[in-house]
Coordinates of C-alpha atoms in Angstrom, one line a residue:
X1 CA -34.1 5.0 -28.7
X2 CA -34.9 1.4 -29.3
X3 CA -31.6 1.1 -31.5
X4 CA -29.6 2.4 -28.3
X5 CA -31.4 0.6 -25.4
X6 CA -30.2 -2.6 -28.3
X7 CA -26.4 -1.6 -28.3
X8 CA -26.2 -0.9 -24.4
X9 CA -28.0 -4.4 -23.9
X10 CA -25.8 -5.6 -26.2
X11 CA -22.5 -4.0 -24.5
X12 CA -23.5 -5.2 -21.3
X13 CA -24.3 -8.5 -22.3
X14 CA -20.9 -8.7 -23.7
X15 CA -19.2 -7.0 -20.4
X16 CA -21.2 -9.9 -18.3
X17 CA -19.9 -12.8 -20.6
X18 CA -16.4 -11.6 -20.7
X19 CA -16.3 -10.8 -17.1
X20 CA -18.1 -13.4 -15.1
X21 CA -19.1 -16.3 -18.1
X22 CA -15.7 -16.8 -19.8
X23 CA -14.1 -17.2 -15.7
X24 CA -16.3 -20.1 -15.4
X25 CA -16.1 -21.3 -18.5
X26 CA -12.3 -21.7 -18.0
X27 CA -12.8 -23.3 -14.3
X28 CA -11.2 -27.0 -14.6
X29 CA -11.3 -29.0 -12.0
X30 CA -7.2 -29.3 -12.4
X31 CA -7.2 -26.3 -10.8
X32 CA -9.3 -27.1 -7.8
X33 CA -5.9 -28.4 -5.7
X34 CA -3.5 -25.3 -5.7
X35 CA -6.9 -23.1 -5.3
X36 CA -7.2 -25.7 -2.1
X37 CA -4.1 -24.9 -0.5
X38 CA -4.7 -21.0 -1.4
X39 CA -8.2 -21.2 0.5
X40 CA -6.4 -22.0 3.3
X41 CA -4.0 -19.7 3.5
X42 CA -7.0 -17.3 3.4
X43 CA -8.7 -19.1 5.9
X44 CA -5.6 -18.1 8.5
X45 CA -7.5 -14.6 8.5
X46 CA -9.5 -16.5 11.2
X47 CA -7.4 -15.4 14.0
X48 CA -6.5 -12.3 12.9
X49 CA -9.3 -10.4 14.8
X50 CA -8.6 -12.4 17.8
X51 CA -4.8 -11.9 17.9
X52 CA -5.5 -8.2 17.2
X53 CA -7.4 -7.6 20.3
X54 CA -5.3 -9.9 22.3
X55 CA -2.2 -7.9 21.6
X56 CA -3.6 -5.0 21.9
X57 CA -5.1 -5.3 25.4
X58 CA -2.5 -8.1 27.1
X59 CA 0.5 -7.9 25.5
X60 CA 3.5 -4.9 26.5
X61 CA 4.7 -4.4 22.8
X62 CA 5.5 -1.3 21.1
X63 CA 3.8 -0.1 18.0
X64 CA 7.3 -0.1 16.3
X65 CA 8.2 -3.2 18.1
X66 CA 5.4 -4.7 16.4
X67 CA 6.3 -3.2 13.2
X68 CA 9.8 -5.0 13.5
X69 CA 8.3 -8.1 14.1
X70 CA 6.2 -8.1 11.0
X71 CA 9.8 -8.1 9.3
X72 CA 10.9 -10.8 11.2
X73 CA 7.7 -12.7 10.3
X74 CA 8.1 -11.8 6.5
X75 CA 11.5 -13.5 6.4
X76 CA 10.4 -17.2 5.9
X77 CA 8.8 -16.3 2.6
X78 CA 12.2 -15.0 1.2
X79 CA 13.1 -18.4 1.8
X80 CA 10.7 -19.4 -1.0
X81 CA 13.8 -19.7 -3.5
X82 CA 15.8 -22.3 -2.0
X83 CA 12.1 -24.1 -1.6
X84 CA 11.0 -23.1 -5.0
X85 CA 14.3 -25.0 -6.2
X86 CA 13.8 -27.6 -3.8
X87 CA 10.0 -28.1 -5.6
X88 CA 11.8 -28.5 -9.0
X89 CA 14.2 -30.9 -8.0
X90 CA 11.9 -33.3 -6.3
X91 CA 8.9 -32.3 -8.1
X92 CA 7.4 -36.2 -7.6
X93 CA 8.0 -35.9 -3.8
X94 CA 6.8 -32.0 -3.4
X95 CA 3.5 -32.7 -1.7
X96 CA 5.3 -33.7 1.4
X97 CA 6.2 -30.1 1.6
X98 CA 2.3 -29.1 2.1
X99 CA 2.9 -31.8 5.0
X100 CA 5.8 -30.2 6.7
X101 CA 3.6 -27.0 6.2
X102 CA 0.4 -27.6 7.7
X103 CA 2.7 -28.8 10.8
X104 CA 4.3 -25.6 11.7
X105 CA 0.9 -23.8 11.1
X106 CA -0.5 -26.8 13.7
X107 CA 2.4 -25.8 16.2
X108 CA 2.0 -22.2 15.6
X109 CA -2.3 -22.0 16.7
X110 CA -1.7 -25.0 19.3
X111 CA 1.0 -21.8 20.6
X112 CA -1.6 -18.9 20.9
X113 CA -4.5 -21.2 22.2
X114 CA -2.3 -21.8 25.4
X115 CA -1.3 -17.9 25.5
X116 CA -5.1 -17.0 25.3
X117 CA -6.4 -20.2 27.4
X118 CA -3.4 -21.1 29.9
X119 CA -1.3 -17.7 29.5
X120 CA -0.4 -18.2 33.8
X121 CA 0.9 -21.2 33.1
X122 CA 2.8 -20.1 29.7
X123 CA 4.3 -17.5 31.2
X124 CA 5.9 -20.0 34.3
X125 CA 7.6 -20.9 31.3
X126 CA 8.5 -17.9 29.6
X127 CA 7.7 -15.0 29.1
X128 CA 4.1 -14.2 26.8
X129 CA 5.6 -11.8 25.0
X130 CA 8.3 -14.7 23.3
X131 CA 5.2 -17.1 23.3
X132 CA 3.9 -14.6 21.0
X133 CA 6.8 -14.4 18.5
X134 CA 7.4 -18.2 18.1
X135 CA 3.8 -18.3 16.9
X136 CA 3.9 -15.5 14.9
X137 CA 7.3 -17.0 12.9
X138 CA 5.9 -20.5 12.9
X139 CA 3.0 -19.9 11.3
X140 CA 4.6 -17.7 8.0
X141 CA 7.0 -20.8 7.8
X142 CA 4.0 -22.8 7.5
X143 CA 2.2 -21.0 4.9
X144 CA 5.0 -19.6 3.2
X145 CA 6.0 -23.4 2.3
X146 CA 2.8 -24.2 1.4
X147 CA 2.6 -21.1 -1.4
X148 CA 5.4 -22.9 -2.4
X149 CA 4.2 -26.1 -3.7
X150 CA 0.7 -24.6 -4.4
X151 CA 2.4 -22.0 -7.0
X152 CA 4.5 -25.0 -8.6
X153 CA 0.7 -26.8 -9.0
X154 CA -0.7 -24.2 -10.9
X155 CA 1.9 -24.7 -13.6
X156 CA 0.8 -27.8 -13.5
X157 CA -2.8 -27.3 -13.5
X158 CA -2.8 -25.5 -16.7
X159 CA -3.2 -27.6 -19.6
X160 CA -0.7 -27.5 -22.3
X161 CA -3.5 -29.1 -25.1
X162 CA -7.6 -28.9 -25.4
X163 CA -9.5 -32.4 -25.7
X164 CA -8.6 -32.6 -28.8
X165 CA -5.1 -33.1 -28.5
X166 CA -4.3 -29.8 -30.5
X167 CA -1.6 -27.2 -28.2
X168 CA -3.5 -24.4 -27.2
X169 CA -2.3 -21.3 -28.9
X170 CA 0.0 -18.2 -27.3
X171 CA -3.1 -15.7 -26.2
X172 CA -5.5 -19.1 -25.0
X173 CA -2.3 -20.3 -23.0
X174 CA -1.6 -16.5 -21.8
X175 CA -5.9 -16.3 -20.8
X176 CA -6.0 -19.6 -19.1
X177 CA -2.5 -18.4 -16.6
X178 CA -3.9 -15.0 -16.0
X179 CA -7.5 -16.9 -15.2
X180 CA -5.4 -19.9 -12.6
X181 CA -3.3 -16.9 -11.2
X182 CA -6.7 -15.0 -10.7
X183 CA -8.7 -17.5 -9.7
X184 CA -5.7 -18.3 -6.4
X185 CA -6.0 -15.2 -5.4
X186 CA -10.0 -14.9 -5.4
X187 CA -9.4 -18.1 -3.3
X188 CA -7.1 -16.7 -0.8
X189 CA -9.7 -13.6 -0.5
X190 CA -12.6 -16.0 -0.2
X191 CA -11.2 -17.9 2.6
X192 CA -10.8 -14.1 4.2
X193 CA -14.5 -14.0 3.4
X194 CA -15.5 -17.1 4.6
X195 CA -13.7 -17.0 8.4
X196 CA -15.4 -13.1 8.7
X197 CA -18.3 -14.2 8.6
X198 CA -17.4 -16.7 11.1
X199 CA -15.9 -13.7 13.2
X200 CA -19.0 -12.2 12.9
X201 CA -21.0 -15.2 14.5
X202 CA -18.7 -15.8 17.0
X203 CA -18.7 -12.3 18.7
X204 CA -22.3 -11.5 18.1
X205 CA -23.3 -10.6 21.6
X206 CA -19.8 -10.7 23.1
X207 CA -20.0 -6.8 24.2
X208 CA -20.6 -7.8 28.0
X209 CA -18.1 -10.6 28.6
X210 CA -15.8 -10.9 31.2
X211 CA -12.1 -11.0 30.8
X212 CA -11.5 -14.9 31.5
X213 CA -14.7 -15.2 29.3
X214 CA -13.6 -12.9 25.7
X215 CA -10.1 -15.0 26.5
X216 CA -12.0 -18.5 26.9
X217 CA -14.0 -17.2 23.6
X218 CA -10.4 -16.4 21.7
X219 CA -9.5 -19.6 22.8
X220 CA -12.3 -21.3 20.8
X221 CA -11.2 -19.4 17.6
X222 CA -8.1 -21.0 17.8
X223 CA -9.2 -24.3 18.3
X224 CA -11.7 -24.2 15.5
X225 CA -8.7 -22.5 13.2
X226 CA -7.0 -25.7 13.3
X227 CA -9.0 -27.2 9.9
X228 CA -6.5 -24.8 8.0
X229 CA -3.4 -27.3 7.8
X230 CA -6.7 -29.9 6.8
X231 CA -7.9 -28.1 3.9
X232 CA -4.2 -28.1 2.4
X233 CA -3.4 -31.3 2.9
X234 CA -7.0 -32.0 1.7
X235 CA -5.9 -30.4 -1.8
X236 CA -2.8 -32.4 -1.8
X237 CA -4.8 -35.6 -1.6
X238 CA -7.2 -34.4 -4.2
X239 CA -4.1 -33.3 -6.1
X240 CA -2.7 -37.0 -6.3
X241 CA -6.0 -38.5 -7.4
X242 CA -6.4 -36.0 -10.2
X243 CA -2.8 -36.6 -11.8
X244 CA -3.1 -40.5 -10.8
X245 CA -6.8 -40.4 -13.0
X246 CA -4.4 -38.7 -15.6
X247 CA -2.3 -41.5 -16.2
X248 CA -4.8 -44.2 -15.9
X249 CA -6.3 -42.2 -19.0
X250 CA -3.3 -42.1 -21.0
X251 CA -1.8 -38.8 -20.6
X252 CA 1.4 -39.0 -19.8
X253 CA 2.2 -37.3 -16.1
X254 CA 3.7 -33.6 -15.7
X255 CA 6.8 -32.9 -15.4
X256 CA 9.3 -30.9 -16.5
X257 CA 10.3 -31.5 -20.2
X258 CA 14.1 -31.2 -18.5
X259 CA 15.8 -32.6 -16.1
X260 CA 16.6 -29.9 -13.8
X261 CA 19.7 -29.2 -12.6
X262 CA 20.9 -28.5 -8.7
X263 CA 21.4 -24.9 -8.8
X264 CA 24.2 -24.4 -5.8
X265 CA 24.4 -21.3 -5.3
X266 CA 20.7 -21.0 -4.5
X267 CA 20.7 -23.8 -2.1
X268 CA 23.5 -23.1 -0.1
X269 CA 22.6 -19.0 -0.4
X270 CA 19.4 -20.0 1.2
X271 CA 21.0 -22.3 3.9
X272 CA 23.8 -19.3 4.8
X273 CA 20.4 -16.8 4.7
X274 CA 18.7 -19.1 7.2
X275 CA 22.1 -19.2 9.6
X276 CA 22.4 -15.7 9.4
X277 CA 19.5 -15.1 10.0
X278 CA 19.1 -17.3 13.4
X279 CA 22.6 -15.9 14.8
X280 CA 21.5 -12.0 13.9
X281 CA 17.8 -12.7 15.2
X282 CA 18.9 -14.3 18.6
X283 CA 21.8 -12.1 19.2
X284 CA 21.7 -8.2 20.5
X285 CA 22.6 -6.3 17.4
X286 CA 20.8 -3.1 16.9
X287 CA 20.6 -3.4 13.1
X288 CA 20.1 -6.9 12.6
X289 CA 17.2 -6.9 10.7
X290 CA 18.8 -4.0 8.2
X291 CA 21.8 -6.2 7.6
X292 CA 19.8 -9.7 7.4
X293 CA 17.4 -7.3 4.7
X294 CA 20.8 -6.0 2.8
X295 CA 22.4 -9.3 2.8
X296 CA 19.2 -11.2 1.3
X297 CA 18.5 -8.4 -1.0
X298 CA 22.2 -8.8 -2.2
X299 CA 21.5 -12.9 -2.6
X300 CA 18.3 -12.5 -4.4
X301 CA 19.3 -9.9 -6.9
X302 CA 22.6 -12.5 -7.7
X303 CA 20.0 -15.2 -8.4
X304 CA 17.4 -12.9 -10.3
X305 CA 20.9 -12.3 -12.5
X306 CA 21.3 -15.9 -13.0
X307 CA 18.0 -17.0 -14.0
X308 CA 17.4 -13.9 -16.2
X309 CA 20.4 -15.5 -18.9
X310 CA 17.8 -17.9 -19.5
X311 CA 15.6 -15.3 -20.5
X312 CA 16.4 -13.8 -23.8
X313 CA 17.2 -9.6 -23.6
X314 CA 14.0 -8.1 -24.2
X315 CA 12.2 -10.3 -21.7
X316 CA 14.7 -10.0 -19.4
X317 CA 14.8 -6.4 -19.3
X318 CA 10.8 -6.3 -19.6
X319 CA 11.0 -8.4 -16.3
X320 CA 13.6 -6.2 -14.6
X321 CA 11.1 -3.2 -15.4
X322 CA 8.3 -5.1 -13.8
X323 CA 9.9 -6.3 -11.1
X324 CA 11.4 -3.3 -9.8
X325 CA 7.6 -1.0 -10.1
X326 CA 6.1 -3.8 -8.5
X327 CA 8.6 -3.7 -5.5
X328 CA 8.5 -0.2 -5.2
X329 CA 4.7 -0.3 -4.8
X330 CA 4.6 -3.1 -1.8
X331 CA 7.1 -1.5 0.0
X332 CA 6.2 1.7 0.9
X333 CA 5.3 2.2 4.5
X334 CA 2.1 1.5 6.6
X335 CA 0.4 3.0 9.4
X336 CA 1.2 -0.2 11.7
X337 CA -0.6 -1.5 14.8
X338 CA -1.5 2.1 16.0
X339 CA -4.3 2.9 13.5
X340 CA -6.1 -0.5 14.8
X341 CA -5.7 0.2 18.1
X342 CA -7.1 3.9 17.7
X343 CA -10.1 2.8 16.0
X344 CA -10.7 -0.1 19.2
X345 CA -9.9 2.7 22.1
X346 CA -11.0 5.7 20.1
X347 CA -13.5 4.8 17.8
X348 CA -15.5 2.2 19.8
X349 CA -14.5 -0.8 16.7
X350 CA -15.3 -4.2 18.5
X351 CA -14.2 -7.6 17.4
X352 CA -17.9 -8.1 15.5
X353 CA -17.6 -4.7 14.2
X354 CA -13.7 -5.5 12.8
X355 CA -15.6 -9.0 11.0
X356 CA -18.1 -7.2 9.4
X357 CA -15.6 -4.9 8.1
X358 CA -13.0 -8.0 6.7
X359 CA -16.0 -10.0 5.5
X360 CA -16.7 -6.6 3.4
X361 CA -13.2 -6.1 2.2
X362 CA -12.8 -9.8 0.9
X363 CA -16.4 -9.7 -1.1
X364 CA -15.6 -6.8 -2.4
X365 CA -12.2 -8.3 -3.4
X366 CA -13.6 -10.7 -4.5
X367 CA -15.7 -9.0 -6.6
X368 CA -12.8 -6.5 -7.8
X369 CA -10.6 -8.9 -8.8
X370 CA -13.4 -10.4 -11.5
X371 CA -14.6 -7.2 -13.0
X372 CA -11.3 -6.4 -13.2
X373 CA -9.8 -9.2 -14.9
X374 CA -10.4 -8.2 -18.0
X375 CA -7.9 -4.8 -17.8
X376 CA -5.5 -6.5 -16.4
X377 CA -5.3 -9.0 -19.0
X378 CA -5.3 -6.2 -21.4
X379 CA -3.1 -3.2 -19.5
X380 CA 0.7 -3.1 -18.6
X381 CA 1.5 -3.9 -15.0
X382 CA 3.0 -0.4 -15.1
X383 CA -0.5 0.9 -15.7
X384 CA -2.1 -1.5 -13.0
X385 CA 0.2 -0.1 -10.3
X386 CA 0.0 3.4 -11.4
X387 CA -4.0 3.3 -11.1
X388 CA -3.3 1.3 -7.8
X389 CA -1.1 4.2 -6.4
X390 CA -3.4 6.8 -7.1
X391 CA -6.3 5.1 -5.4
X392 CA -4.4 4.1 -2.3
X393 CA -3.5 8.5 -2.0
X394 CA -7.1 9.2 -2.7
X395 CA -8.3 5.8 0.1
X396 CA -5.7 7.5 2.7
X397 CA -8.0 10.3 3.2
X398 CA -10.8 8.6 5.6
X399 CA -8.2 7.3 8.0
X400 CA -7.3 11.0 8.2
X401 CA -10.9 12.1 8.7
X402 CA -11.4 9.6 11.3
X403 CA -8.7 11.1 13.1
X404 CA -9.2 14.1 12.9
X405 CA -12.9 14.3 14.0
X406 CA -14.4 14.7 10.3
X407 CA -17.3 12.0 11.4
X408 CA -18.7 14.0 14.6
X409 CA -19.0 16.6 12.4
X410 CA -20.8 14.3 9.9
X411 CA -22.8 12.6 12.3
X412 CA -24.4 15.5 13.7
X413 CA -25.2 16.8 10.2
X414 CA -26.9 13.8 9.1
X415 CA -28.6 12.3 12.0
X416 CA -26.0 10.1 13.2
X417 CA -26.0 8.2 10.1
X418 CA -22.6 9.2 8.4
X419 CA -20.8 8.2 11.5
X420 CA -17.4 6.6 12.4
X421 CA -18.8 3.2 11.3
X422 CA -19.9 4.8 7.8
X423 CA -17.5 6.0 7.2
X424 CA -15.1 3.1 7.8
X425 CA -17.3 0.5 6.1
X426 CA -17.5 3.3 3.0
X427 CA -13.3 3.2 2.6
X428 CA -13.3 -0.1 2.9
X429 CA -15.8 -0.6 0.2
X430 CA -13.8 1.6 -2.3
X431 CA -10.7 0.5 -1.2
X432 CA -11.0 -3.4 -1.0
X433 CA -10.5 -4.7 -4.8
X434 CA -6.9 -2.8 -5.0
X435 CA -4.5 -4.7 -2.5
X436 CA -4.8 -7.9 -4.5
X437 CA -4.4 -7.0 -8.1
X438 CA -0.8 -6.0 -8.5
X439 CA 0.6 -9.5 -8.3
X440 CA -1.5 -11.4 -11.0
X441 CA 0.0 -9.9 -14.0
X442 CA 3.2 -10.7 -12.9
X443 CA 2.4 -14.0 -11.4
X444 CA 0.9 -14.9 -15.1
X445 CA 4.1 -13.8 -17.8
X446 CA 6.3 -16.0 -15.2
X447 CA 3.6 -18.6 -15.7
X448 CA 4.0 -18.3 -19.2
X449 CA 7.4 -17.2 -20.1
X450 CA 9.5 -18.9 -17.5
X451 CA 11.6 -22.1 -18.6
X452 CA 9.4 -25.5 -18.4
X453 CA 12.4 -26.7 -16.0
X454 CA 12.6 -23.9 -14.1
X455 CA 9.0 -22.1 -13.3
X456 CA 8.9 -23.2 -9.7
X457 CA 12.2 -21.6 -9.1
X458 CA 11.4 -18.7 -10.9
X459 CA 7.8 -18.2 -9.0
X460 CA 9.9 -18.4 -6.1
X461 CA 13.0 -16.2 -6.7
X462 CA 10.8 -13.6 -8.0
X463 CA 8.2 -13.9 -5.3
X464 CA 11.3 -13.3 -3.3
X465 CA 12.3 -10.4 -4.8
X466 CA 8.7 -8.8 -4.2
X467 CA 8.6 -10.5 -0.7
X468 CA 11.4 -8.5 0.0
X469 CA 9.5 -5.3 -0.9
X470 CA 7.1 -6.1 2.2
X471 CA 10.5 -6.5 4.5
X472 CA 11.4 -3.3 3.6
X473 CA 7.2 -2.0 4.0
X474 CA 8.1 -3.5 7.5
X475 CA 11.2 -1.5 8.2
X476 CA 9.6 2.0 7.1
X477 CA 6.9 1.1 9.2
X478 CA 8.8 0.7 12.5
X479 CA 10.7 4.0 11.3
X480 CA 7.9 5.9 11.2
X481 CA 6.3 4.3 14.5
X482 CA 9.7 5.4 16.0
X483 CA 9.7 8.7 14.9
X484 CA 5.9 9.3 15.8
X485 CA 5.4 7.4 19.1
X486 CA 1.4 5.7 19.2
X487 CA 0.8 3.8 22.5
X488 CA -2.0 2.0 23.8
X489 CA -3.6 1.0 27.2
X490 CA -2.4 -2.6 28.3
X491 CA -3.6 -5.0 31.1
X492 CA -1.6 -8.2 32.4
X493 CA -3.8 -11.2 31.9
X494 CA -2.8 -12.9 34.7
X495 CA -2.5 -10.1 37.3
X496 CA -4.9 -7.1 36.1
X497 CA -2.2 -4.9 36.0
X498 CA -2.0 -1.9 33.9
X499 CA 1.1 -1.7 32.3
X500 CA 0.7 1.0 29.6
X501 CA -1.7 3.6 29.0
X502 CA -2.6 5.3 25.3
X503 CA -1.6 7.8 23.6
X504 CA -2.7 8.6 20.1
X505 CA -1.6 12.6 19.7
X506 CA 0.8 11.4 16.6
X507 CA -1.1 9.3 14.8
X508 CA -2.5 11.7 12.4
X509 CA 1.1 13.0 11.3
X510 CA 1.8 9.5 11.3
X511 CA -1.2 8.6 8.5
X512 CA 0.2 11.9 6.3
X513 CA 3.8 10.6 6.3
X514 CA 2.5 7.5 4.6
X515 CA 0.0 8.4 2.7
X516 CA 2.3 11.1 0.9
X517 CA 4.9 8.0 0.4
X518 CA 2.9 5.7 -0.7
X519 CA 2.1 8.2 -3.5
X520 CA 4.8 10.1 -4.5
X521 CA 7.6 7.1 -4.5
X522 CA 5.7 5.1 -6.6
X523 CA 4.7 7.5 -9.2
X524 CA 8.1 8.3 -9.3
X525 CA 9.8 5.0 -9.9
X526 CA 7.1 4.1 -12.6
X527 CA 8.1 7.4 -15.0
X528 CA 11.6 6.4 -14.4
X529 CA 11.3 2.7 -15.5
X530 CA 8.7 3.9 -18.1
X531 CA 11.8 6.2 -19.5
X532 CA 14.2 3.5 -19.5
X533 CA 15.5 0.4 -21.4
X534 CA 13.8 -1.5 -18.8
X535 CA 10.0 -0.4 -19.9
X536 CA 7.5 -3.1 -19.4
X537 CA 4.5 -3.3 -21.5
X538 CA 3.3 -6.8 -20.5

């Protein structure tokens, strides 16, 4: 007994030091800058509660119009290949990118504080409805820039030698980019963290305020979300002085070992995507955000072509196999707006109530994305998705029970206890750690096997490629919302005026048409490639 209470001490000693010991022990404080401009963009979850609730109860948009604009507001970070390029070219000059940046995501919260604050006076202007869309684009520009450079300065923050001088070897180099690309995305989940817990003070208490009080309130959250574009740029300065302590030390500064050269076709592709996508967006064409998705999917898949010749075949074809799963997985359909606004109308969810529930999901993210560090570094990325697919079919299940009444039954069988609220917080526990693991692997072999001269391009045109998979998430989305019609009650801000009234009597086919997509497509797709030349086992 003794001999096996040793081994299990030992085995979890071991698990504790691989998991949580070797993370820190790799933690440099080179890597402190990107993870700056990461926090940030997790710290934009601020005014996600707020906007919900604002859209929801002032705002006369469809559940599928809101879809469509998601795909709208996914289009900047397509963009991240001509910027990607843009970052190698003018690597020296690249921080005034997290400038440009934090200025559009200035513009864009300075946008929804007047809606929420002034909206009589915004709409003498124009309508609150096109208020509502600038903001939404101008803040994805913003951050979408920003990933940008931050993804080019984790390159950068990985060392290529230890103190010694010596080159670290293949499987160090390989653990120290999975640890970086980890490491960004447990600071993007702990800036979620972070600003719920904020959400959580702010509207403790808020159950009995007025209208032109919860507004004045929203308006607060606005104002206080404007340290995002200041923590970026804060990681740029900190960036600057880190590299600039480099040199005064005698390492030589990074940069590429090449000179990189102007690739054309992706900087003029991205400049015609941009037109296009201005005339199609402004003008009244029914498909315009199929043919702006088909055009860019076209471009991209040129450029992926391009860059993959400086690949040699078998990582080139391992990369086509990862690619593809990966964007198979992201863009399968969601519910959209209409499972929110159930839980708000329906369900009695407040804005405190939606805090608790995001500062849950990001710990627990958090917390996910450490334990499971080690499998990732140590599974295919067809594996990791095809364990992520089968826990999103399984997590689908208490959305479904919500709707359909499952916790009234529960409630009154356990003495209120294993309520609504339970049962919410209990998918969110399980289901937390899972949205943010499928992009690390990925994000670590380009790390590590993309061209010195080129890894900011090919971060970008790749990210692209998988951006594109949450354009065509968006499009799915607003077909289903237009095939199963959710509405919600809406009053004018200004005048009091009830403009829409709810109806929720589709949702629940709505939930099984994308639960049984999100399972059955990807599973799919991942025997296929599996089956192929195109196999991945990195």
């Amino acid at each position: 007994m003794n001999r096996e209470q040793t081994s299990i001490g030992a085995q979890l000693s071991a698990w504790w030091h691989r998991t949580f010991v070797d993370l820190a022990q790799q933690l440099q404080w080179s890597y402190l800058p990107p993870l700056m401009v990461y926090f940030a963009a997790g710290v934009s979850g601020l005014t996600s509660v707020v906007g919900a609730f604002f859209l929801k109860d002032y705002l006369d948009l469809s559940a599928a119009f809101v879809a469509g604009l998601a795909f709208w507001a996914g289009l900047p970070w397509i963009l991240k290949m001509p910027l990607g390029h843009i970052v190698d070219l003018f690597w020296r000059w690249k921080s005034l990118l997290i400038l440009f940046g934090a200025s559009l995501i200035t513009l864009s919260l300075l946008t929804m504080y007047g809606l929420v604050s002034a909206p009589g006076r915004m709409a003498d202007v124009m309508p609150l409805e096109d208020w509502y869309v600038i903001a939404l684009l101008l803040a994805p520009s913003g951050y979408a820039i920003q990933d940008v450079v931050a993804d080019a300065m984790t390159v950068e923050a990985v060392p290529k030698v230890d103190n010694n001088g010596h080159p670290f070897t293949p499987e160090e180099t390989r653990a120290q980019h999975t640890t970086m690309q980890t490491l960004g995305r447990v600071s993007i989940i702990s800036g979620f963290a972070a600003v719920a817990a904020v959400n959580i003070w702010i509207f403790s208490g808020t159950e009995d305020l007025q209208q032109t009080e919860r507004l004045a309130l929203y308006g607060q959250v606005y104002l206080i979300a404007l340290v995002i574009p200041m923590l970026s740029v804060s990681g740029v300065v900190f960036h600057t002085f880190i590299q600039r302590k480099r040199v005064r030390q005698g390492h030589p500064p990074h940069a590429p070992e090449e000179a990189t050269e102007v690739k054309w076709p992706i900087l003029l592709g991205g400049l015609a995507f941009v037109v296009l996508s201005i005339v199609l967006g402004t003008a009244n064409f029914e498909f315009a955000q199929e043919t702006i998705f088909a055009v860019s999917l076209t471009v991209i898949l040129y450029l992926m072509s391009r860059l993959l010749k400086e690949l040699d075949p078998k990582q080139a074809q391992a990369l086509i196999g990862t690619a593809i799963i990966i964007f198979v997985f992201r863009a399968v359909p969601l519910p959209g707006p209409g499972l929110t606004w159930f839980e708000i109308d329906e369900l009695g969810f407040d804005e405190q109530f939606l805090a608790v529930l995001a500062l849950l999901t990001s710990l627990l993210a958090l917390l996910g994305l450490i334990i499971l560090r080690p499998y990732m570094a140590n599974r295919s990325i067809a594996q990791v998705v095809f364990m992520l697919t089968i826990a999103a079919g399984v997590l689908a299940l208490p959305n479904l029970a919500l709707y359909y009444g499952v916790h009234e039954w529960t409630a009154a069988r356990t003495g209120g206890i294993v309520d609504a609220r339970f049962i919410a917080i209990l998918d969110t526990a399980v289901e937390s750690p899972l949205g943010q693991i499928a992009m690390v692997p990925m994000l670590a072999w380009i790390a590590r096997n993309a061209p010195p001269q080129l890894k900011a391009t090919f971060f970008a045109v790749m990210a692209s490629f998988t951006n594109m998979a949450l354009s065509a998430s968006s499009l799915s989305t607003k077909y289903l919302n237009q095939n199963f019609i959710v509405t919600r009650a809406v009053t004018n801000p200004d005048t009091g005026v009830v403009t829409s009234t709810a109806d929720y009597s589709q949702l629940g086919h709505l939930l099984i048409a994308v639960a049984t997509i999100s399972v059955v497509v990807p599973l799919t797709v991942i025997f296929l490639v599996q089956k192929s030349r195109f196999q991945t086992s990195e």
